[in-house]
DNA sequence: AGCATAGTGAAAAATATTTTCGACTGCGAA
DNA sequence: TTCGCAGTCGAAAATATTTTTCACTATGCT
């Protein structure tokens, strides 16, 4: 279940379950789902998960949020209610990126801002 | 020079000049270019400039950065040295975004991660 | 020039994040 | 089983970041 050499402690399992319950949560929201785990451990564990690629950290302007790294997708952020949703159809073709000057592309992210169906 | 009803104070001019000197600076970098301006004023003024659309706030994972809102462009972030550069050819066609479910698109941003020419 | 009010700065408060360090746990070796 | 250790934990402290408060100042209008 875990990558090489990492222990599956109860705390880590709890945090993984919290992450599985909902995408793009803030650290506080995750911690609220397993309050018996120390806050520092939540920070540490999310760092660890990010490093091994199990979790992606999002910086969408309202503090860090975390999501399980599943299928490639991007985010829709509602200007009025702040809700975050996902869309799968990736509009970027890495091969065709018009990036001059020897920059070697590894990955990308796209954020789309506007208004969600509820707010309209 | 200013929008409706905003006073052109020396502090605001100094911050604008600091912004003009270099794109995507952190708040500290901006403050360092005009140390006689109070830190709180830098925060407040950048908020104001963002609200009136003169400045864009960037959240690229290493804290907020600010840039003058000029031509539409996106960012290239180097994984190894962290440098930020820009590219103009926008790969997104807002008309053709495959965004389901009644989301009304207003704007978007794209970040491309990889390695810059120097680091290669 | 005089006034009303937006704007400013210093300090304090509120938040957020990272570091430190002593204690605990499970595992392999003796 | 007992020892020792590496990895992990959590509380508190240290740092960093952002917001609030409030008395004072300076700008823009008349």
Tab-separated table of N, CA and C (backbone and C1' of nucleotides) in Angstrom, chain D residues 2-19:
chain	number	residue	atom	x	y	z
D	2	DT	P	13.397	-9.524	29.618
D	2	DT	O5'	14.583	-8.800	28.832
D	2	DT	C5'	15.889	-9.381	28.897
D	2	DT	C4'	16.874	-8.469	28.207
D	2	DT	C3'	16.599	-6.970	28.401
D	2	DT	O3'	17.863	-6.320	28.626
D	2	DT	C1'	16.628	-7.474	26.086
D	3	DC	P	17.955	-4.753	28.777
D	3	DC	O5'	18.724	-4.333	27.459
D	3	DC	C5'	19.836	-5.130	27.026
D	3	DC	C4'	20.413	-4.534	25.766
D	3	DC	C3'	20.400	-3.008	25.756
D	3	DC	O3'	21.658	-2.538	25.267
D	3	DC	C1'	19.179	-3.832	23.878
D	4	DG	P	21.925	-0.972	25.150
D	4	DG	O5'	21.630	-0.674	23.616
D	4	DG	C5'	22.244	-1.493	22.612
D	4	DG	C4'	21.863	-0.961	21.250
D	4	DG	C3'	21.815	0.568	21.190
D	4	DG	O3'	22.341	0.978	19.941
D	4	DG	C1'	19.688	-0.300	20.617
D	5	DC	P	22.490	2.502	19.582
D	5	DC	O5'	21.584	2.603	18.265
D	5	DC	C5'	21.543	1.497	17.367
D	5	DC	C4'	20.410	1.726	16.400
D	5	DC	C3'	20.200	3.201	16.059
D	5	DC	O3'	19.928	3.332	14.674
D	5	DC	C1'	18.200	2.284	16.886
D	6	DA	P	20.359	4.628	13.912
D	6	DA	O5'	19.337	4.623	12.699
D	6	DA	C5'	18.886	3.379	12.142
D	6	DA	C4'	17.422	3.513	11.807
D	6	DA	C3'	17.074	4.896	11.242
D	6	DA	O3'	16.228	4.723	10.116
D	6	DA	C1'	15.732	4.431	13.151
D	7	DG	P	15.669	5.946	9.314
D	7	DG	O5'	14.157	5.950	9.782
D	7	DG	C5'	13.423	4.737	9.756
D	7	DG	C4'	12.047	4.997	10.342
D	7	DG	C3'	11.399	6.283	9.839
D	7	DG	O3'	10.039	6.004	9.553
D	7	DG	C1'	11.527	6.314	12.201
D	8	DT	P	9.103	7.139	8.966
D	8	DT	O5'	8.299	7.591	10.265
D	8	DT	C5'	7.757	6.595	11.093
D	8	DT	C4'	7.072	7.181	12.305
D	8	DT	C3'	6.287	8.471	12.049
D	8	DT	O3'	4.938	8.250	12.432
D	8	DT	C1'	7.652	8.652	13.991
D	9	DC	P	3.805	9.352	12.174
D	9	DC	O5'	3.483	9.937	13.611
D	9	DC	C5'	4.138	9.403	14.684
D	9	DC	C4'	3.594	9.882	16.005
D	9	DC	C3'	2.752	11.148	15.968
D	9	DC	O3'	1.654	11.075	16.869
D	9	DC	C1'	4.847	11.522	17.125
D	10	DG	P	0.517	12.248	16.754
D	10	DG	O5'	0.973	13.246	17.898
D	10	DG	C5'	1.061	12.760	19.225
D	10	DG	C4'	1.563	13.862	20.142
D	10	DG	C3'	0.799	15.184	19.990
D	10	DG	O3'	0.684	15.728	21.291
D	10	DG	C1'	3.092	15.549	19.563
D	11	DA	P	-0.429	16.799	21.637
D	11	DA	O5'	0.442	17.883	22.418
D	11	DA	C5'	1.276	17.431	23.488
D	11	DA	C4'	2.266	18.519	23.837
D	11	DA	C3'	1.670	19.911	23.784
D	11	DA	O3'	2.072	20.632	24.957
D	11	DA	C1'	3.588	19.780	22.365
D	12	DA	P	1.646	22.175	25.119
D	12	DA	O5'	3.039	22.918	24.906
D	12	DA	C5'	4.248	22.250	25.270
D	12	DA	C4'	5.419	23.076	24.787
D	12	DA	C3'	5.125	24.575	24.784
D	12	DA	O3'	6.301	25.279	25.169
D	12	DA	C1'	5.701	23.902	22.615
D	13	DA	P	6.295	26.878	25.258
D	13	DA	O5'	7.463	27.284	24.252
D	13	DA	C5'	8.603	26.423	24.126
D	13	DA	C4'	9.362	26.804	22.879
D	13	DA	C3'	9.470	28.313	22.672
D	13	DA	O3'	10.796	28.613	22.242
D	13	DA	C1'	8.478	27.324	20.766
D	14	DA	P	11.245	30.122	21.971
D	14	DA	O5'	11.381	30.134	20.388
D	14	DA	C5'	12.141	29.105	19.758
D	14	DA	C4'	12.026	29.262	18.262
D	14	DA	C3'	12.206	30.705	17.772
D	14	DA	O3'	13.075	30.673	16.645
D	14	DA	C1'	10.172	29.816	16.953
D	15	DT	P	13.641	32.069	16.033
D	15	DT	O5'	12.897	32.217	14.630
D	15	DT	C5'	11.776	31.449	14.398
D	15	DT	C4'	11.411	31.450	12.944
D	15	DT	C3'	11.433	32.810	12.264
D	15	DT	O3'	11.736	32.631	10.888
D	15	DT	C1'	9.195	32.075	12.520
D	16	DA	P	11.737	33.876	9.866
D	16	DA	O5'	10.252	33.790	9.300
D	16	DA	C5'	9.744	32.542	8.854
D	16	DA	C4'	8.412	32.766	8.181
D	16	DA	C3'	8.319	34.073	7.400
D	16	DA	O3'	7.670	33.768	6.175
D	16	DA	C1'	6.603	33.982	9.029
D	17	DT	P	7.410	34.900	5.051
D	17	DT	O5'	5.868	35.204	5.260
D	17	DT	C5'	4.957	34.127	5.295
D	17	DT	C4'	3.584	34.661	5.598
D	17	DT	C3'	3.218	35.950	4.848
D	17	DT	O3'	2.037	35.667	4.123
D	17	DT	C1'	2.654	36.098	7.139
D	18	DT	P	1.421	36.756	3.101
D	18	DT	O5'	0.263	37.370	4.015
D	18	DT	C5'	-0.682	36.489	4.574
D	18	DT	C4'	-1.624	37.250	5.479
D	18	DT	C3'	-2.152	38.568	4.889
D	18	DT	O3'	-3.566	38.462	4.868
D	18	DT	C1'	-1.424	38.857	7.126
D	19	DT	P	-4.535	39.696	4.569
D	19	DT	O5'	-4.962	40.153	6.032
D	19	DT	C5'	-5.465	39.181	6.929
D	19	DT	C4'	-5.954	39.857	8.198
D	19	DT	C3'	-6.819	41.090	7.957
D	19	DT	O3'	-7.955	40.977	8.789
D	19	DT	C1'	-5.001	41.621	9.387
